[in-house]
XYZ file of C-alpha atoms in Angstrom:
553
model
C 85.898 88.997 130.695
C 86.378 85.517 129.292
C 84.232 86.013 126.121
C 86.465 87.375 123.336
C 84.877 89.794 120.636
C 87.789 90.813 118.439
C 87.783 87.817 116.000
C 85.397 85.530 114.834
C 86.937 82.152 116.037
C 86.246 79.550 113.457
C 86.874 76.151 115.203
C 87.223 75.192 118.914
C 87.416 71.444 118.748
C 90.457 69.473 117.910
C 89.447 66.060 116.300
C 92.324 63.836 115.344
C 91.184 61.110 112.682
C 94.245 59.162 112.842
C 96.160 58.524 116.103
C 99.065 56.348 114.640
C 102.592 57.766 114.911
C 103.929 59.369 111.796
C 106.766 57.226 110.358
C 109.434 59.409 108.460
C 111.875 58.294 105.889
C 115.231 59.070 107.482
C 117.817 59.707 104.911
C 120.552 61.150 106.946
C 121.496 62.909 110.171
C 119.765 66.201 108.770
C 117.277 64.752 106.126
C 114.107 63.057 106.181
C 111.011 62.564 104.002
C 107.272 62.030 104.801
C 104.744 60.686 102.571
C 101.252 62.335 103.028
C 97.806 60.837 102.151
C 94.668 62.849 101.709
C 92.789 61.314 104.616
C 92.231 64.453 106.577
C 92.055 68.219 105.887
C 95.161 69.098 108.090
C 98.517 67.867 109.203
C 99.192 69.397 112.526
C 102.867 70.239 112.695
C 104.264 70.517 116.308
C 106.608 73.586 116.922
C 109.239 74.055 119.410
C 110.338 77.823 119.265
C 113.813 77.367 120.744
C 114.750 74.927 117.919
C 116.456 75.687 114.463
C 114.300 76.002 111.382
C 113.498 72.876 109.349
C 113.213 73.712 105.645
C 110.253 71.803 104.091
C 109.670 71.195 100.425
C 106.142 70.238 99.548
C 106.254 67.972 96.509
C 103.180 66.738 94.594
C 102.605 63.208 93.025
C 104.904 63.933 90.180
C 107.697 65.405 92.559
C 107.037 68.952 91.482
C 107.637 71.468 94.263
C 104.498 73.314 95.095
C 105.346 75.142 98.220
C 108.397 75.909 100.610
C 107.797 76.272 104.508
C 110.255 76.962 107.272
C 108.993 75.452 110.376
C 110.741 75.098 113.855
C 109.757 71.317 114.027
C 109.826 70.033 117.688
C 112.756 68.064 118.786
C 112.183 67.474 122.707
C 108.860 69.049 123.426
C 105.697 70.839 121.669
C 105.087 74.297 122.456
C 101.974 74.478 120.134
C 100.563 73.106 116.895
C 100.310 74.854 113.530
C 98.071 73.557 110.642
C 99.325 72.526 107.175
C 96.373 72.206 104.926
C 96.589 68.943 102.685
C 95.390 69.464 99.178
C 96.180 66.146 97.745
C 98.704 63.371 98.190
C 102.290 64.835 98.672
C 105.685 64.270 99.878
C 107.390 66.525 102.394
C 111.262 66.713 101.991
C 112.520 68.019 105.271
C 116.033 69.384 105.933
C 116.934 70.088 109.643
C 119.446 72.622 110.586
C 121.636 72.935 113.595
C 124.169 70.476 115.181
C 122.514 67.125 115.136
C 125.255 65.665 117.522
C 123.662 67.760 120.314
C 119.949 67.082 119.275
C 120.199 63.293 118.711
C 119.061 61.094 115.857
C 116.493 62.625 113.588
C 114.203 59.709 113.586
C 113.868 60.026 117.394
C 112.635 63.695 117.321
C 109.286 64.496 119.102
C 107.883 66.004 115.943
C 107.369 62.433 114.531
C 105.473 61.260 117.783
C 103.378 64.407 117.917
C 102.390 65.062 114.507
C 98.588 64.504 113.941
C 96.049 64.306 111.010
C 92.931 66.245 111.811
C 89.788 67.738 110.068
C 89.788 70.785 112.311
C 92.121 73.093 113.962
C 91.744 74.422 117.517
C 91.708 78.360 117.398
C 90.189 78.704 120.919
C 91.900 81.516 122.695
C 93.958 80.307 125.731
C 96.384 83.306 125.885
C 96.423 85.331 129.127
C 97.752 88.291 127.228
C 95.511 88.119 124.068
C 93.771 91.658 123.578
C 90.093 91.943 124.028
C 89.363 94.863 121.543
C 92.609 94.993 119.448
C 93.059 93.033 116.026
C 95.139 89.959 116.390
C 95.543 86.912 114.146
C 93.726 83.744 115.048
C 97.095 82.096 115.467
C 100.764 82.468 114.324
C 102.880 85.473 113.916
C 101.890 88.923 112.666
C 103.724 92.169 111.891
C 103.091 95.094 109.653
C 99.615 96.031 108.455
C 99.469 95.929 104.780
C 96.918 96.712 101.811
C 94.384 98.160 103.946
C 91.334 99.741 102.167
C 87.606 100.532 102.698
C 85.059 99.343 100.302
C 81.231 98.747 100.349
C 80.923 99.384 104.049
C 83.774 96.993 104.933
C 87.316 97.649 106.321
C 90.037 95.355 104.860
C 93.247 94.621 106.743
C 96.043 92.610 105.443
C 99.067 91.906 107.411
C 102.420 90.195 107.246
C 101.805 86.804 108.608
C 103.433 83.476 109.304
C 100.755 80.755 109.501
C 103.458 78.183 110.525
C 104.667 79.617 113.687
C 104.426 82.372 116.198
C 107.881 83.919 115.120
C 108.876 85.756 111.943
C 109.161 83.536 109.046
C 107.162 82.357 105.907
C 105.821 85.936 105.099
C 102.364 85.947 103.279
C 99.431 88.303 103.483
C 96.913 87.299 106.170
C 93.450 89.040 105.862
C 90.803 90.239 108.258
C 87.646 92.310 107.690
C 85.528 94.541 109.892
C 82.397 96.626 109.534
C 83.230 98.844 112.498
C 87.059 98.738 113.119
C 86.639 96.840 116.285
C 85.235 93.385 115.511
C 87.406 91.523 113.006
C 86.553 88.393 111.190
C 89.456 86.185 109.963
C 89.561 85.458 106.185
C 91.510 83.039 104.154
C 95.158 83.838 103.093
C 95.174 86.504 100.442
C 98.543 86.263 98.781
C 101.253 83.577 99.218
C 104.774 83.211 98.335
C 106.004 82.061 94.857
C 109.181 81.673 92.956
C 109.844 85.472 93.170
C 110.052 85.296 96.877
C 107.996 85.740 100.109
C 105.212 88.312 100.287
C 106.519 91.483 102.058
C 104.682 94.745 102.761
C 102.440 96.624 100.321
C 99.241 98.378 99.583
C 95.874 98.164 97.761
C 93.934 100.601 95.685
C 90.280 100.244 94.482
C 90.029 100.827 90.585
C 86.418 100.443 89.633
C 85.131 97.191 90.566
C 88.827 95.747 91.112
C 91.044 95.764 94.015
C 94.797 96.025 93.085
C 97.459 94.973 95.389
C 100.977 95.962 95.308
C 103.562 94.151 97.336
C 107.188 93.241 97.712
C 108.505 89.964 96.300
C 111.301 89.111 98.650
C 113.618 86.528 96.998
C 117.211 86.895 96.138
C 116.481 90.579 95.503
C 113.471 92.665 96.480
C 111.252 93.434 93.597
C 107.714 94.822 93.298
C 104.770 92.958 92.223
C 101.143 93.385 91.519
C 97.976 91.192 91.979
C 94.244 91.768 91.064
C 91.150 90.887 92.963
C 87.699 90.845 91.209
C 85.884 89.672 94.486
C 86.353 92.656 96.672
C 89.809 91.752 98.004
C 89.081 88.145 99.203
C 91.130 86.422 96.486
C 93.990 87.816 94.144
C 95.351 86.698 90.805
C 99.080 87.737 90.275
C 99.741 89.865 87.421
C 101.429 87.928 84.559
C 103.840 90.793 84.078
C 105.502 90.725 87.530
C 107.648 92.110 88.639
C 106.668 95.656 87.821
C 109.550 97.449 89.415
C 113.045 96.378 89.979
C 116.451 98.158 90.793
C 120.043 96.974 90.986
C 121.388 99.847 93.024
C 120.223 98.866 96.592
C 119.376 95.717 98.627
C 116.399 97.294 100.687
C 113.740 98.093 98.019
C 110.413 97.502 99.356
C 106.930 98.293 100.685
C 105.110 100.108 97.860
C 102.246 102.387 98.780
C 99.972 103.247 95.783
C 97.272 105.885 95.709
C 95.225 107.892 93.275
C 96.323 111.646 93.220
C 93.331 113.654 92.570
C 95.298 116.910 92.373
C 97.589 115.548 89.753
C 95.150 113.224 87.938
C 97.422 110.192 88.035
C 98.467 107.197 90.164
C 101.482 107.816 92.385
C 103.420 105.155 94.315
C 106.031 105.720 97.063
C 108.515 103.104 98.329
C 111.352 102.545 100.589
C 114.798 102.532 99.211
C 117.254 102.179 102.021
C 117.877 105.698 103.470
C 115.368 107.460 101.229
C 111.840 107.153 99.539
C 111.298 106.852 95.971
C 108.287 108.148 94.185
C 106.795 106.957 91.023
C 103.738 107.914 88.608
C 101.582 105.886 86.371
C 98.520 106.085 83.991
C 97.518 102.425 84.256
C 98.931 101.057 87.462
C 101.159 98.746 85.338
C 103.896 100.911 83.941
C 105.600 103.177 86.597
C 107.829 106.088 85.714
C 110.549 107.312 88.594
C 109.735 110.852 89.525
C 112.155 111.631 92.341
C 113.413 110.687 95.741
C 113.291 112.156 99.060
C 114.940 111.962 102.408
C 118.724 111.712 102.348
C 119.208 114.915 104.432
C 116.051 114.824 106.340
C 114.918 113.336 109.546
C 116.324 110.350 111.452
C 118.655 108.007 109.669
C 119.809 105.694 112.507
C 118.087 102.715 110.787
C 116.507 101.442 107.413
C 113.520 103.485 106.189
C 110.522 101.253 105.713
C 106.677 101.201 105.032
C 106.053 104.774 103.658
C 102.708 106.408 103.186
C 101.991 109.604 101.519
C 98.630 111.607 101.606
C 96.870 114.936 101.820
C 95.418 116.483 104.850
C 93.585 119.827 104.474
C 96.048 121.723 102.207
C 99.270 119.924 103.115
C 100.850 116.575 102.493
C 102.122 114.129 104.972
C 104.987 111.636 104.226
C 105.165 108.701 106.726
C 108.449 107.168 107.183
C 108.767 104.112 109.455
C 112.321 103.507 110.705
C 114.085 100.404 112.313
C 116.060 100.935 114.330
C 116.333 104.591 115.496
C 113.166 105.176 117.364
C 113.226 107.831 120.060
C 113.785 105.132 122.842
C 115.372 102.427 120.777
C 114.238 100.038 118.125
C 111.421 100.793 115.643
C 109.041 103.784 115.436
C 107.230 106.071 112.996
C 108.444 109.525 111.865
C 106.810 111.834 109.442
C 107.366 114.911 107.430
C 104.875 117.671 106.382
C 105.185 119.542 103.129
C 103.808 119.785 99.571
C 103.611 117.307 96.777
C 102.730 117.899 93.148
C 102.656 114.315 91.936
C 106.357 114.493 91.005
C 108.228 115.807 94.077
C 107.714 115.972 97.793
C 109.100 119.152 99.386
C 109.329 119.083 103.117
C 108.503 122.424 104.728
C 110.818 121.822 107.984
C 114.505 122.174 108.243
C 116.394 118.923 107.501
C 117.630 118.269 111.086
C 113.950 118.364 112.427
C 112.519 114.883 113.386
C 108.867 114.433 114.151
C 107.597 111.282 115.775
C 103.975 110.032 115.332
C 103.921 107.983 118.712
C 106.512 108.295 121.527
C 106.002 104.819 122.844
C 108.127 101.891 122.126
C 105.490 99.676 120.516
C 104.088 101.602 117.519
C 105.522 100.760 114.138
C 104.728 100.337 110.493
C 101.883 102.952 110.615
C 100.054 102.978 107.358
C 96.619 104.416 106.363
C 93.375 102.972 104.977
C 92.803 103.674 101.187
C 89.479 105.337 100.465
C 88.409 105.610 103.978
C 84.917 107.228 104.204
C 84.302 110.983 104.923
C 87.824 111.984 103.715
C 89.185 110.532 106.948
C 92.818 109.579 107.409
C 92.606 106.406 109.350
C 95.703 104.523 110.328
C 96.771 101.480 112.052
C 100.097 100.227 113.383
C 101.876 97.218 114.645
C 102.022 97.248 118.181
C 105.379 95.786 118.958
C 109.183 96.548 118.395
C 111.750 94.543 116.572
C 113.935 94.667 119.589
C 111.915 92.111 121.363
C 108.901 91.055 119.006
C 109.929 87.468 118.830
C 110.294 87.137 122.506
C 107.183 88.546 124.045
C 105.580 85.968 126.309
C 102.863 84.687 124.243
C 102.751 81.435 122.233
C 99.462 80.871 120.283
C 99.853 84.173 118.571
C 102.244 87.076 118.579
C 101.508 90.720 118.070
C 98.390 92.977 117.754
C 97.686 96.187 115.917
C 97.044 99.430 117.684
C 93.544 100.857 118.048
C 92.291 102.719 115.001
C 93.510 106.359 114.873
C 92.513 109.302 112.841
C 95.069 111.930 111.804
C 94.779 115.564 111.326
C 97.123 118.692 111.664
C 97.818 121.245 114.198
C 100.385 124.160 114.623
C 102.769 124.772 117.408
C 105.371 127.646 117.358
C 106.681 127.556 113.606
C 105.946 124.070 112.808
C 103.027 121.960 111.574
C 102.584 118.623 113.317
C 100.333 115.676 112.617
C 97.727 115.090 115.328
C 96.466 111.670 116.635
C 93.105 110.870 118.089
C 91.462 107.652 118.619
C 89.010 106.821 115.856
C 85.410 107.613 116.597
C 84.395 104.021 116.345
C 86.369 103.553 119.745
C 83.373 105.335 121.338
C 81.256 102.498 120.623
C 83.103 100.118 122.999
C 82.937 102.647 125.894
C 80.416 101.120 128.412
C 79.258 101.625 132.086
C 81.391 103.774 134.562
C 83.418 101.562 136.991
C 85.253 102.275 140.223
C 88.425 100.291 139.434
C 90.371 99.629 136.235
C 89.817 96.182 134.878
C 91.949 94.279 132.050
C 90.173 96.111 129.165
C 88.881 99.644 129.914
C 89.314 103.254 128.972
C 90.331 105.842 131.645
C 89.851 109.558 131.190
C 91.986 111.975 133.183
C 91.227 115.599 133.600
C 94.775 116.932 134.297
C 96.202 119.750 136.281
C 99.599 121.222 135.763
C 101.128 118.356 137.610
C 99.339 115.015 137.458
C 100.691 111.613 138.325
C 98.864 108.360 137.425
C 99.760 104.964 138.803
C 98.178 101.664 137.654
C 98.963 98.620 139.838
C 97.897 95.165 140.950
C 97.987 93.081 143.898
C 101.293 91.523 142.789
C 103.193 94.898 143.295
C 103.473 95.448 139.330
C 102.725 98.953 138.328
C 102.980 101.485 135.559
C 103.648 104.955 136.424
C 102.542 107.974 134.065
C 103.204 111.717 134.804
C 102.071 114.848 133.049
C 104.316 117.833 133.607
C 102.573 121.114 132.560
C 105.333 123.209 133.033
C 107.906 121.116 130.905
C 105.064 120.313 128.667
C 105.996 116.492 128.786
C 104.227 113.187 129.396
C 106.086 110.212 130.775
C 105.322 106.469 131.036
C 107.535 104.060 133.073
C 107.009 100.281 132.644
C 110.145 98.986 134.416
C 107.992 97.200 137.039
C 104.954 96.615 134.769
C 105.078 92.696 135.115
C 107.287 90.317 133.097
C 110.109 92.282 131.574
C 112.517 89.377 131.753
C 112.448 88.453 128.067
C 114.559 91.418 126.876
C 116.814 93.919 128.340
C 115.333 96.443 126.043
C 111.812 96.087 127.354
C 112.001 97.816 130.911
C 111.860 101.378 129.641
C 110.806 104.988 130.654
C 109.290 106.960 127.531
C 108.728 110.579 127.379
C 106.669 112.549 124.922
C 106.478 116.335 124.154
C 102.752 117.706 124.659
C 103.209 120.821 122.420
C 101.182 122.787 124.977
C 98.600 122.125 127.822
C 97.040 118.941 128.075
C 93.470 119.294 129.608
C 92.511 115.526 129.121
C 94.147 112.400 128.691
C 92.469 109.149 127.149
C 94.024 105.853 128.230
C 93.065 102.647 126.774
C 94.194 99.457 128.617
C 93.814 95.977 126.894
C 95.608 93.098 128.787
C 98.989 93.583 127.317
C 99.015 97.238 126.171
C 98.522 100.744 127.267
C 97.810 103.639 124.579
C 97.596 107.101 125.926
C 96.375 110.237 123.954
C 96.081 113.831 124.624
C 92.262 114.250 123.835
C 93.135 116.955 121.480
C 95.527 114.742 119.453
C 98.777 116.581 120.340
C 100.589 113.481 121.894
C 100.249 109.693 121.617
C 102.177 106.995 123.498
C 102.019 103.171 122.899
C 103.516 100.697 125.218
C 103.139 96.906 125.730
C 102.974 95.511 129.205
C 102.718 91.969 130.603
C 101.312 92.011 134.150
C 100.809 88.574 135.854
C 97.304 89.905 136.738
C 95.365 92.845 135.596
C 95.907 96.305 136.991
C 93.062 96.740 139.242
C 94.227 99.687 141.278
C 94.392 103.322 140.094
C 95.857 106.342 141.970
C 95.727 109.752 140.514
C 97.465 112.923 142.138
C 96.634 116.310 140.653
C 93.708 115.235 138.489
C 90.474 113.416 138.299
C 89.734 110.089 136.827
C 86.715 108.361 135.140
C 86.890 104.726 134.242
C 84.659 103.142 131.382
C 84.383 99.346 131.222
C 84.805 98.240 127.627
C 81.646 96.725 126.203
C 81.646 93.030 125.746
């Protein structure tokens, strides 16, 4: 399946208009400058991921700083290139870090030999592990989904993005759009860093014809800012009154999620504040009143609370709380609470010691929902990775994908109410013809019995084993021998989920580097990355019946 249909790839040819070696002005053993001219659209920066960060200040013709970048400029070799768009003559003031006695003279670094001017940037997919039907960035690093909303038939997905490397840095809001939640088109950068700081996670609401974004400005302190779009979310103008929310009592103060509360007839906003969530209200989206806090005695507190969400399903409210570390099998994960909310205070209906996980895999984090999804749906996406190894997974052109879209509901088990998770109905549209053996991108249905074992394997002896135990009411996935697990000691893992009753059918989604498993009725979800050297093309099922569907191209 060589044809990729997830993102619209913009350019596939690299055309260098200037082939001469770039000549830096070396000022010291860690300092250099580079004079740029507007002769091409891009300067292609060579990256070496094992190097220390080089801090780059971009100066205009009057020596005013217009941008700051952190890039791992190549010293010995080039892993890949990233584009810096030239918007006029400028000067790059570059400070290198690390021990230069071990690296050699700055003027001899490989970056100067390998920098290129170009009018285009090659985004052709060359990655063995890039998913077929999951959203990924064209290039660079991606983590948390941000600001997601639905308007005029279009799903908007913003995300934490580094356009200058495939590891975490230079946080800005990337942007992709879709009409079906499957095929995504890359859009220009939406919100970029300013003097208040990098652009961390946040949310968007629609207010009449405007789209209003709320995000964390991550500078010396974390504050909350706002920006407004008058063109449907494609471009934003930052609010002149930023920051709109500040605090002095805690360092971790971030990830604002705003929404219209129809019950209370006002705007609410929830954000993460260390080990709790803080709730605010507003009449105009600009002035916010503190209402209450939730969480100090509830759920898991093994890590920092992040990326909250708060929404109503049927007659109950669900508070999403992403936590890192502290997940059920190490690292990052998504927990949640069910209760009531009156616009002022969230009241959890469970005992404080109860912890509920939305997904029991290791690679499901920063879950948030789309604002204004059609048909009153509560549709969510997650970041499909784990902070234990996200920077080290074996890809280079890009890092990280989002989960498939999922719709949430509620179900009862015993005395508790839980959130159900099912693949969004849009996933049925990619289900193609039945096939005999699994491929790199497919969906497998398993009609289960009380004891069912599922083994996916390839001709290299790499395998993933899954077991459903009806007596214990558990589902297990083991990826210890799944392929490349060498990049992190935390990656080889066995994950186990409660099924809250009998499972009649499992839906398993395979896509090059990921396996997502769902109870068809929504009572269990498990998401794990895998990196096999070749696709799993063998399937053995004991105690059940399998049907395999090819993913439509």
